[in-house]
mmCIF file of C-alpha atoms and ligand atoms in Angstrom:
data_model
loop_
_atom_site.group_PDB
_atom_site.id
_atom_site.type_symbol
_atom_site.label_atom_id
_atom_site.label_comp_id
_atom_site.label_asym_id
_atom_site.label_seq_id
_atom_site.Cartn_x
_atom_site.Cartn_y
_atom_site.Cartn_z
ATOM 1 C CA MET A 1 119.620 69.584 89.794
ATOM 2 C CA LEU A 2 119.034 69.200 93.520
ATOM 3 C CA LYS A 3 122.691 69.222 94.441
ATOM 4 C CA GLY A 4 123.540 71.266 97.537
ATOM 5 C CA GLN A 5 119.936 71.632 98.670
ATOM 6 C CA SER A 6 118.691 70.564 102.071
ATOM 7 C CA ALA A 7 115.778 68.395 103.144
ATOM 8 C CA LEU A 8 113.969 67.170 106.227
ATOM 9 C CA VAL A 9 112.230 63.808 105.930
ATOM 10 C CA THR A 10 109.868 62.934 108.788
ATOM 11 C CA GLY A 11 109.680 59.256 109.677
ATOM 12 C CA GLY A 12 112.890 58.689 107.730
ATOM 13 C CA SER A 13 114.071 55.709 109.744
ATOM 14 C CA ARG A 14 112.143 53.011 107.882
ATOM 15 C CA GLY A 15 110.101 52.080 104.840
ATOM 16 C CA ILE A 16 109.122 54.816 102.423
ATOM 17 C CA GLY A 17 110.783 57.599 104.423
ATOM 18 C CA LYS A 18 114.089 55.747 104.352
ATOM 19 C CA ALA A 19 113.889 55.335 100.574
ATOM 20 C CA ILE A 20 113.087 59.043 100.176
ATOM 21 C CA ALA A 21 116.004 60.136 102.380
ATOM 22 C CA VAL A 22 118.498 57.941 100.502
ATOM 23 C CA GLU A 23 117.162 58.913 97.076
ATOM 24 C CA LEU A 24 117.448 62.612 97.933
ATOM 25 C CA ALA A 25 121.007 62.034 99.152
ATOM 26 C CA LYS A 26 121.753 60.286 95.855
ATOM 27 C CA GLN A 27 120.737 63.519 94.137
ATOM 28 C CA GLY A 28 123.204 65.468 96.288
ATOM 29 C CA VAL A 29 120.753 66.761 98.890
ATOM 30 C CA ASN A 30 121.798 67.196 102.547
ATOM 31 C CA VAL A 31 119.279 65.282 104.615
ATOM 32 C CA ALA A 32 117.921 65.438 108.161
ATOM 33 C CA VAL A 33 116.335 62.109 109.093
ATOM 34 C CA ASN A 34 113.547 62.442 111.657
ATOM 35 C CA TYR A 35 112.386 59.453 113.715
ATOM 36 C CA SER A 36 110.299 58.889 116.826
ATOM 37 C CA GLY A 37 111.853 55.879 118.557
ATOM 38 C CA ASN A 38 114.104 53.890 116.244
ATOM 39 C CA ARG A 39 117.383 55.677 116.755
ATOM 40 C CA GLU A 40 119.555 52.887 115.371
ATOM 41 C CA LYS A 41 117.568 52.546 112.161
ATOM 42 C CA ALA A 42 117.634 56.292 111.694
ATOM 43 C CA GLU A 43 121.424 56.343 112.139
ATOM 44 C CA GLU A 44 121.745 53.606 109.529
ATOM 45 C CA VAL A 45 119.747 55.732 107.099
ATOM 46 C CA ALA A 46 121.948 58.766 107.794
ATOM 47 C CA ASN A 47 125.015 56.598 107.182
ATOM 48 C CA SER A 48 123.606 55.401 103.865
ATOM 49 C CA CYS A 49 122.987 59.033 102.900
ATOM 50 C CA ARG A 50 126.568 60.044 103.731
ATOM 51 C CA LYS A 51 127.847 57.499 101.214
ATOM 52 C CA TYR A 52 126.718 59.973 98.580
ATOM 53 C CA ASP A 53 128.963 62.648 100.004
ATOM 54 C CA VAL A 54 126.254 64.774 101.559
ATOM 55 C CA GLU A 55 125.684 65.978 105.100
ATOM 56 C CA ALA A 56 123.185 63.883 107.017
ATOM 57 C CA PHE A 57 122.057 63.688 110.616
ATOM 58 C CA THR A 58 119.187 62.253 112.634
ATOM 59 C CA TRP A 59 116.708 64.088 114.817
ATOM 60 C CA LYS A 60 114.295 62.534 117.281
ATOM 61 C CA ALA A 61 110.962 64.292 117.524
ATOM 62 C CA ASP A 62 107.346 63.268 117.891
ATOM 63 C CA ILE A 63 105.742 65.255 115.102
ATOM 64 C CA SER A 64 102.437 65.403 116.959
ATOM 65 C CA LYS A 65 104.063 67.684 119.577
ATOM 66 C CA GLU A 66 104.391 71.259 118.390
ATOM 67 C CA GLU A 67 107.253 72.209 120.706
ATOM 68 C CA GLU A 68 109.332 69.242 119.529
ATOM 69 C CA VAL A 69 108.608 70.133 115.926
ATOM 70 C CA LYS A 70 109.583 73.779 116.430
ATOM 71 C CA THR A 71 112.884 72.776 118.017
ATOM 72 C CA MET A 72 113.571 70.299 115.223
ATOM 73 C CA LEU A 73 112.955 72.868 112.504
ATOM 74 C CA LYS A 74 115.148 75.399 114.258
ATOM 75 C CA GLU A 75 118.015 72.909 114.546
ATOM 76 C CA VAL A 76 117.702 71.596 111.002
ATOM 77 C CA THR A 77 117.455 75.074 109.513
ATOM 78 C CA SER A 78 120.487 76.343 111.357
ATOM 79 C CA ALA A 79 122.524 73.200 110.569
ATOM 80 C CA PHE A 80 121.818 73.552 106.843
ATOM 81 C CA GLY A 81 121.573 77.335 106.727
ATOM 82 C CA GLY A 82 117.991 77.095 105.414
ATOM 83 C CA LEU A 83 115.566 74.411 104.302
ATOM 84 C CA ASP A 84 114.624 73.697 100.688
ATOM 85 C CA ILE A 85 112.551 70.528 100.959
ATOM 86 C CA LEU A 86 110.191 69.183 103.614
ATOM 87 C CA VAL A 87 108.824 65.675 103.140
ATOM 88 C CA ASN A 88 105.950 64.915 105.522
ATOM 89 C CA ASN A 89 106.163 61.150 105.502
ATOM 90 C CA ALA A 90 105.788 59.940 109.094
ATOM 91 C CA GLY A 91 102.559 58.063 109.642
ATOM 92 C CA ILE A 92 100.942 55.221 111.542
ATOM 93 C CA THR A 93 97.921 52.924 111.242
ATOM 94 C CA ARG A 94 95.530 51.811 113.999
ATOM 95 C CA ASP A 95 93.049 49.800 111.976
ATOM 96 C CA ASN A 96 89.696 48.569 113.168
ATOM 97 C CA LEU A 97 86.167 48.491 111.898
ATOM 98 C CA MET A 98 84.431 51.772 112.587
ATOM 99 C CA MET A 99 82.055 50.356 115.175
ATOM 100 C CA ARG A 100 84.959 48.862 117.114
ATOM 101 C CA MET A 101 87.323 51.788 116.767
ATOM 102 C CA LYS A 102 88.407 53.410 120.041
ATOM 103 C CA GLU A 103 88.752 57.131 120.532
ATOM 104 C CA ASP A 104 92.468 56.702 121.241
ATOM 105 C CA ASP A 105 92.970 54.983 117.888
ATOM 106 C CA TRP A 106 91.224 57.864 116.197
ATOM 107 C CA ASP A 107 93.222 60.492 118.085
ATOM 108 C CA ASP A 108 96.637 58.859 117.626
ATOM 109 C CA VAL A 109 96.233 58.612 113.867
ATOM 110 C CA MET A 110 94.815 62.136 113.540
ATOM 111 C CA ASN A 111 97.543 63.614 115.725
ATOM 112 C CA ILE A 112 100.436 62.024 113.868
ATOM 113 C CA ASN A 113 99.138 61.701 110.301
ATOM 114 C CA LEU A 114 97.310 65.016 110.028
ATOM 115 C CA LYS A 115 98.207 67.389 112.852
ATOM 116 C CA GLY A 116 101.883 66.440 112.492
ATOM 117 C CA VAL A 117 101.803 67.575 108.864
ATOM 118 C CA PHE A 118 100.282 70.875 109.962
ATOM 119 C CA PHE A 119 102.948 71.464 112.638
ATOM 120 C CA CYS A 120 105.917 70.564 110.420
ATOM 121 C CA SER A 121 104.664 72.538 107.429
ATOM 122 C CA LYS A 122 103.826 75.583 109.531
ATOM 123 C CA ALA A 123 107.314 75.649 111.030
ATOM 124 C CA ALA A 124 109.014 75.035 107.672
ATOM 125 C CA ALA A 125 106.910 77.632 105.846
ATOM 126 C CA ARG A 126 108.370 80.312 108.061
ATOM 127 C CA THR A 127 111.857 79.628 106.748
ATOM 128 C CA MET A 128 110.756 78.939 103.193
ATOM 129 C CA SER A 129 108.692 82.097 102.895
ATOM 130 C CA LYS A 130 111.672 84.155 104.025
ATOM 131 C CA GLN A 131 113.806 82.364 101.425
ATOM 132 C CA ARG A 132 111.110 82.869 98.818
ATOM 133 C CA SER A 133 111.510 79.250 97.781
ATOM 134 C CA GLY A 134 110.674 75.797 99.030
ATOM 135 C CA LYS A 135 109.018 72.459 98.363
ATOM 136 C CA ILE A 136 106.638 70.673 100.694
ATOM 137 C CA ILE A 137 105.734 67.116 99.745
ATOM 138 C CA ASN A 138 103.132 65.243 101.756
ATOM 139 C CA ILE A 139 102.810 61.478 101.708
ATOM 140 C CA ALA A 140 99.083 60.813 101.612
ATOM 141 C CA SER A 141 97.519 57.519 100.468
ATOM 142 C CA VAL A 142 95.142 56.414 97.735
ATOM 143 C CA VAL A 143 92.750 55.224 100.440
ATOM 144 C CA GLY A 144 92.369 58.911 101.358
ATOM 145 C CA LEU A 145 90.694 59.210 97.949
ATOM 146 C CA THR A 146 88.723 55.970 97.887
ATOM 147 C CA GLY A 147 87.982 55.102 101.519
ATOM 148 C CA ASN A 148 88.834 51.692 102.944
ATOM 149 C CA PRO A 149 86.948 49.478 105.396
ATOM 150 C CA GLY A 150 88.785 49.249 108.708
ATOM 151 C CA GLN A 151 90.601 52.538 108.249
ATOM 152 C CA ALA A 152 88.127 55.265 109.235
ATOM 153 C CA ASN A 153 90.793 57.161 111.154
ATOM 154 C CA TYR A 154 93.536 56.687 108.577
ATOM 155 C CA THR A 155 91.427 57.545 105.513
ATOM 156 C CA ALA A 156 90.026 60.644 107.216
ATOM 157 C CA ALA A 157 93.533 61.805 108.099
ATOM 158 C CA LYS A 158 94.885 61.138 104.587
ATOM 159 C CA ALA A 159 91.931 62.894 102.931
ATOM 160 C CA GLY A 160 92.699 65.721 105.349
ATOM 161 C CA VAL A 161 96.303 65.792 104.172
ATOM 162 C CA ILE A 162 95.140 66.154 100.569
ATOM 163 C CA GLY A 163 92.899 69.097 101.510
ATOM 164 C CA LEU A 164 95.674 70.678 103.540
ATOM 165 C CA THR A 165 98.034 70.255 100.573
ATOM 166 C CA LYS A 166 95.692 72.304 98.387
ATOM 167 C CA THR A 167 95.227 75.098 100.922
ATOM 168 C CA MET A 168 98.960 75.380 101.562
ATOM 169 C CA ALA A 169 99.592 75.393 97.815
ATOM 170 C CA LYS A 170 97.265 78.401 97.519
ATOM 171 C CA GLU A 171 98.539 80.244 100.596
ATOM 172 C CA PHE A 172 102.227 79.821 99.782
ATOM 173 C CA ALA A 173 102.183 80.110 95.989
ATOM 174 C CA SER A 174 103.094 83.800 96.087
ATOM 175 C CA ARG A 175 106.177 82.876 98.127
ATOM 176 C CA ASN A 176 107.387 80.420 95.481
ATOM 177 C CA ILE A 177 106.695 77.425 97.700
ATOM 178 C CA GLN A 178 105.174 74.447 95.886
ATOM 179 C CA VAL A 179 103.111 72.003 97.906
ATOM 180 C CA ASN A 180 102.122 68.617 96.525
ATOM 181 C CA ALA A 181 101.106 65.192 97.754
ATOM 182 C CA VAL A 182 102.116 61.716 96.709
ATOM 183 C CA ALA A 183 99.491 59.048 97.303
ATOM 184 C CA PRO A 184 101.021 55.572 97.409
ATOM 185 C CA GLY A 185 98.884 52.510 96.823
ATOM 186 C CA PHE A 186 100.233 49.356 98.460
ATOM 187 C CA ILE A 187 103.945 49.521 99.050
ATOM 188 C CA ALA A 188 105.948 46.709 100.624
ATOM 189 C CA THR A 189 107.039 48.080 104.049
ATOM 190 C CA ASP A 190 106.629 47.233 107.742
ATOM 191 C CA MET A 191 103.191 48.851 107.510
ATOM 192 C CA THR A 192 101.885 46.427 104.879
ATOM 193 C CA GLU A 193 103.829 43.500 106.354
ATOM 194 C CA GLN A 194 101.253 43.411 109.144
ATOM 195 C CA MET A 195 98.501 42.401 106.689
ATOM 196 C CA SER A 196 97.151 38.854 106.604
ATOM 197 C CA GLU A 197 97.813 36.802 103.460
ATOM 198 C CA GLU A 198 94.120 36.902 102.700
ATOM 199 C CA ALA A 199 94.015 40.681 102.850
ATOM 200 C CA ARG A 200 97.154 40.827 100.721
ATOM 201 C CA ASP A 201 95.609 38.675 98.003
ATOM 202 C CA ALA A 202 92.470 40.789 98.057
ATOM 203 C CA VAL A 203 94.586 43.877 97.547
ATOM 204 C CA LEU A 204 96.658 42.360 94.756
ATOM 205 C CA SER A 205 93.511 41.564 92.803
ATOM 206 C CA GLN A 206 92.760 45.301 92.743
ATOM 207 C CA ILE A 207 96.122 46.347 91.356
ATOM 208 C CA PRO A 208 96.323 46.307 87.541
ATOM 209 C CA ALA A 209 100.119 46.014 87.801
ATOM 210 C CA SER A 210 99.440 42.933 89.986
ATOM 211 C CA HIS A 211 102.337 43.466 92.347
ATOM 212 C CA LEU A 212 103.015 45.659 95.374
ATOM 213 C CA GLY A 213 105.031 48.815 94.894
ATOM 214 C CA LYS A 214 108.519 49.442 96.298
ATOM 215 C CA PRO A 215 109.482 52.327 98.564
ATOM 216 C CA ASP A 216 111.731 53.521 95.718
ATOM 217 C CA ASP A 217 108.707 53.952 93.465
ATOM 218 C CA VAL A 218 107.399 56.561 95.899
ATOM 219 C CA ALA A 219 110.836 58.114 96.412
ATOM 220 C CA HIS A 220 111.208 58.759 92.665
ATOM 221 C CA ALA A 221 107.931 60.685 92.552
ATOM 222 C CA VAL A 222 109.066 62.705 95.574
ATOM 223 C CA THR A 223 112.439 63.627 94.056
ATOM 224 C CA PHE A 224 110.688 64.733 90.887
ATOM 225 C CA LEU A 225 108.319 66.996 92.836
ATOM 226 C CA ALA A 226 111.286 68.328 94.838
ATOM 227 C CA SER A 227 113.158 69.293 91.681
ATOM 228 C CA SER A 228 112.917 72.531 89.739
ATOM 229 C CA SER A 229 111.412 70.516 86.837
ATOM 230 C CA ALA A 230 108.233 70.487 88.904
ATOM 231 C CA GLY A 231 108.314 74.225 89.612
ATOM 232 C CA TYR A 232 104.931 74.873 87.973
ATOM 233 C CA ILE A 233 103.175 71.968 89.682
ATOM 234 C CA THR A 234 101.424 72.767 92.941
ATOM 235 C CA GLY A 235 98.409 71.559 94.918
ATOM 236 C CA GLN A 236 98.418 68.187 93.134
ATOM 237 C CA THR A 237 98.230 64.628 94.370
ATOM 238 C CA ILE A 238 100.155 62.064 92.339
ATOM 239 C CA ASN A 239 99.090 58.449 92.813
ATOM 240 C CA VAL A 240 101.897 55.903 92.840
ATOM 241 C CA ASP A 241 99.834 52.748 92.915
ATOM 242 C CA GLY A 242 100.312 50.510 89.877
ATOM 243 C CA GLY A 243 97.025 51.755 88.496
ATOM 244 C CA MET A 244 94.890 50.909 91.510
ATOM 245 C CA VAL A 245 92.977 54.186 91.560
ATOM 246 C CA MET A 246 92.231 56.216 88.433
ATOM 247 C CA MET B 1 113.014 105.591 121.004
ATOM 248 C CA ALA B 2 114.505 106.397 117.643
ATOM 249 C CA ASP B 3 116.249 103.058 117.819
ATOM 250 C CA VAL B 4 112.999 101.059 117.740
ATOM 251 C CA GLU B 5 111.730 103.181 114.876
ATOM 252 C CA GLU B 6 114.937 102.689 112.898
ATOM 253 C CA ARG B 7 114.882 98.950 113.393
ATOM 254 C CA VAL B 8 111.205 98.669 112.440
ATOM 255 C CA LYS B 9 111.760 100.735 109.327
ATOM 256 C CA GLY B 10 114.760 98.605 108.391
ATOM 257 C CA ILE B 11 112.664 95.439 108.595
ATOM 258 C CA VAL B 12 109.825 96.992 106.603
ATOM 259 C CA VAL B 13 112.200 98.114 103.857
ATOM 260 C CA GLU B 14 113.735 94.668 103.612
ATOM 261 C CA ARG B 15 110.475 92.697 103.885
ATOM 262 C CA LEU B 16 108.340 94.740 101.536
ATOM 263 C CA GLY B 17 111.077 95.862 99.176
ATOM 264 C CA VAL B 18 110.078 99.517 99.413
ATOM 265 C CA GLU B 19 112.219 102.672 99.482
ATOM 266 C CA GLU B 20 113.275 103.967 102.859
ATOM 267 C CA THR B 21 111.707 107.338 102.101
ATOM 268 C CA GLU B 22 108.299 105.706 101.652
ATOM 269 C CA VAL B 23 108.369 104.255 105.156
ATOM 270 C CA THR B 24 107.082 107.252 107.107
ATOM 271 C CA ARG B 25 105.341 106.920 110.452
ATOM 272 C CA GLU B 26 101.992 107.537 108.774
ATOM 273 C CA ALA B 27 102.480 105.024 105.956
ATOM 274 C CA ARG B 28 99.829 102.285 105.922
ATOM 275 C CA PHE B 29 101.184 98.806 105.226
ATOM 276 C CA LYS B 30 98.459 97.644 102.879
ATOM 277 C CA GLU B 31 97.341 100.833 101.168
ATOM 278 C CA ASP B 32 100.612 102.764 100.962
ATOM 279 C CA LEU B 33 103.307 100.105 101.067
ATOM 280 C CA GLY B 34 101.587 97.471 98.936
ATOM 281 C CA ALA B 35 101.580 94.701 101.524
ATOM 282 C CA ASP B 36 99.127 91.812 101.229
ATOM 283 C CA SER B 37 97.813 89.965 104.286
ATOM 284 C CA LEU B 38 100.552 87.333 104.071
ATOM 285 C CA ASP B 39 103.170 90.122 104.052
ATOM 286 C CA VAL B 40 101.669 91.506 107.248
ATOM 287 C CA VAL B 41 101.750 88.078 108.909
ATOM 288 C CA GLU B 42 105.400 87.646 107.920
ATOM 289 C CA LEU B 43 106.205 91.123 109.146
ATOM 290 C CA VAL B 44 104.605 90.412 112.511
ATOM 291 C CA MET B 45 106.592 87.166 112.840
ATOM 292 C CA GLU B 46 109.821 88.944 111.998
ATOM 293 C CA LEU B 47 109.106 91.713 114.502
ATOM 294 C CA GLU B 48 108.412 89.051 117.134
ATOM 295 C CA ASP B 49 111.840 87.560 116.458
ATOM 296 C CA GLU B 50 113.671 90.870 116.275
ATOM 297 C CA PHE B 51 112.182 92.320 119.467
ATOM 298 C CA ASP B 52 111.700 89.020 121.278
ATOM 299 C CA LEU B 53 108.029 89.523 122.042
ATOM 300 C CA GLU B 54 104.712 87.960 121.141
ATOM 301 C CA ILE B 55 102.118 89.910 119.247
ATOM 302 C CA SER B 56 98.655 88.385 119.694
ATOM 303 C CA ASP B 57 96.383 88.008 116.666
ATOM 304 C CA GLU B 58 94.083 90.577 118.241
ATOM 305 C CA ASP B 59 96.846 93.147 118.484
ATOM 306 C CA ALA B 60 98.193 92.255 115.063
ATOM 307 C CA GLU B 61 94.814 93.014 113.503
ATOM 308 C CA LYS B 62 94.985 96.573 114.847
ATOM 309 C CA ILE B 63 98.243 97.282 113.052
ATOM 310 C CA VAL B 64 97.638 99.611 110.128
ATOM 311 C CA THR B 65 100.522 102.049 109.983
ATOM 312 C CA VAL B 66 104.240 102.021 110.711
ATOM 313 C CA ALA B 67 103.561 104.177 113.791
ATOM 314 C CA ASP B 68 101.162 101.528 115.147
ATOM 315 C CA VAL B 69 104.005 99.034 115.177
ATOM 316 C CA VAL B 70 106.578 101.380 116.683
ATOM 317 C CA ASP B 71 104.218 102.523 119.432
ATOM 318 C CA TYR B 72 103.172 98.956 120.173
ATOM 319 C CA ILE B 73 106.734 97.764 120.575
ATOM 320 C CA GLN B 74 107.713 100.732 122.717
ATOM 321 C CA ALA B 75 104.735 100.111 124.969
ATOM 322 C CA GLN B 76 105.763 96.464 125.374
ATOM 323 C CA GLN B 77 109.325 97.225 126.354
HETATM 324 N N1 NAP C 1 103.257 51.254 103.055
HETATM 325 C C1 NAP C 1 102.206 51.564 102.318
HETATM 326 O O1 NAP C 1 101.668 50.730 101.598
HETATM 327 C C2 NAP C 1 101.666 52.954 102.328
HETATM 328 C C3 NAP C 1 100.595 53.233 101.483
HETATM 329 C C4 NAP C 1 100.076 54.511 101.454
HETATM 330 C C5 NAP C 1 100.630 55.496 102.257
HETATM 331 N N2 NAP C 1 101.669 55.197 103.087
HETATM 332 C C6 NAP C 1 102.190 56.273 103.903
HETATM 333 O O2 NAP C 1 103.586 56.397 103.721
HETATM 334 C C7 NAP C 1 104.182 56.893 104.926
HETATM 335 C C8 NAP C 1 105.308 55.959 105.351
HETATM 336 O O3 NAP C 1 104.784 54.662 105.511
HETATM 337 P P1 NAP C 1 105.696 53.368 105.743
HETATM 338 O O4 NAP C 1 104.944 52.241 105.185
HETATM 339 O O5 NAP C 1 107.060 53.648 105.286
HETATM 340 O O6 NAP C 1 105.641 53.283 107.361
HETATM 341 P P2 NAP C 1 106.599 52.537 108.390
HETATM 342 O O7 NAP C 1 107.520 51.607 107.680
HETATM 343 O O8 NAP C 1 105.696 52.007 109.447
HETATM 344 O O9 NAP C 1 107.463 53.758 108.987
HETATM 345 C C9 NAP C 1 106.849 54.785 109.707
HETATM 346 C C10 NAP C 1 107.840 55.889 109.977
HETATM 347 O O10 NAP C 1 107.182 56.954 110.668
HETATM 348 C C11 NAP C 1 107.891 57.250 111.856
HETATM 349 N N3 NAP C 1 106.969 57.748 112.883
HETATM 350 C C12 NAP C 1 105.888 57.135 113.423
HETATM 351 N N4 NAP C 1 105.287 57.925 114.330
HETATM 352 C C13 NAP C 1 106.011 59.073 114.392
HETATM 353 C C14 NAP C 1 105.905 60.276 115.155
HETATM 354 N N5 NAP C 1 104.929 60.468 116.049
HETATM 355 N N6 NAP C 1 106.834 61.259 114.958
HETATM 356 C C15 NAP C 1 107.822 61.071 114.048
HETATM 357 N N7 NAP C 1 107.969 59.971 113.310
HETATM 358 C C16 NAP C 1 107.072 58.971 113.471
HETATM 359 C C17 NAP C 1 108.584 55.970 112.243
HETATM 360 O O11 NAP C 1 109.689 56.246 113.076
HETATM 361 P P3 NAP C 1 110.329 55.109 114.055
HETATM 362 O O12 NAP C 1 111.119 54.192 113.135
HETATM 363 O O13 NAP C 1 111.192 55.852 114.992
HETATM 364 O O14 NAP C 1 109.185 54.391 114.690
HETATM 365 C C18 NAP C 1 108.989 55.457 110.861
HETATM 366 O O15 NAP C 1 110.156 56.085 110.414
HETATM 367 C C19 NAP C 1 103.058 57.005 105.952
HETATM 368 O O16 NAP C 1 102.569 58.325 105.971
HETATM 369 C C20 NAP C 1 101.996 56.071 105.386
HETATM 370 O O17 NAP C 1 100.719 56.435 105.806
HETATM 371 C C21 NAP C 1 102.189 53.938 103.134
#
């Protein structure tokens, strides 16, 4: 159903973004894999995508820099002759208790996790609105809905992403662009690897499914939202969290 | 002169899906040509690309008719 379409996945070099890029390729989508520093990992992901007989290439850009984002979108759009799917996945954490959190930690997370989504979506919307079709899928987080001690910056940014998702859904609906968010719970990636065993156990006790999710679990929700089956769904946030937040 | 007008009219016809005969110099984008505010934003962006110029939000707000656009572009060139 997605065969022959084109996608840009930000932060596609590792973790959830990698799973999304490969899953889209599996569905026949040509994929641009964005990364910020990990060129080798990104190339590996592009190679894995090509196994499914699609076009794939990598593009280095810091999504918190508007000029870099504009150039990336221009290159990706001209390489694919358009852009059907944008997945705003790139994100970082800089955790600390609120009273100990530094301004830089706040700014870094806001700039990448929230402003980056704004820049990428703004640039992509230009192409998509001309095409009169497109899908924007933002990777938020369930903690953006619930709050989480130690993540003031991250939860604020992710709640911001959910609000931005709704506004874009309204602004772009008349152009046949659907905008949705996927909110993962705890997914086993480099990001969650950093957690202490104690914190991990505490988290597990909150998950009815009593195990961490896999990047593929998120990727499947993304491919559904990217497909025409989801054409009448917009402005929504789907939790992929083993029942953690209901 | 006529060239700018032709090109502007071409873009308006394509963007708004209106008949060429409707796109007179006096035609107002919103009232006469059925554009909504998003259409106007898209039109401005396309004109920026086509004529390689930047139209500030302030100037864009003053655009009401086809003639406004043509005159603006001619003044910029
Ligand atoms: N893992 C979870 O449990 C979980 C839960 C909820 C939400 N999420 C969200 O899911 C998304 C992916 O998380 P993950 O766990 O897969 O993270 P990850 O394994 O740490 O990977 C992060 C990705 O983002 C890229 N990136 C970082 N800063 C960037 C920048 N400034 N510009 C462009 N790319 C940048 C990285 O590129 P490089 O490889 O080049 O560094 C990498 O590809 C994030 O938005 C995260 O908030 C994750």
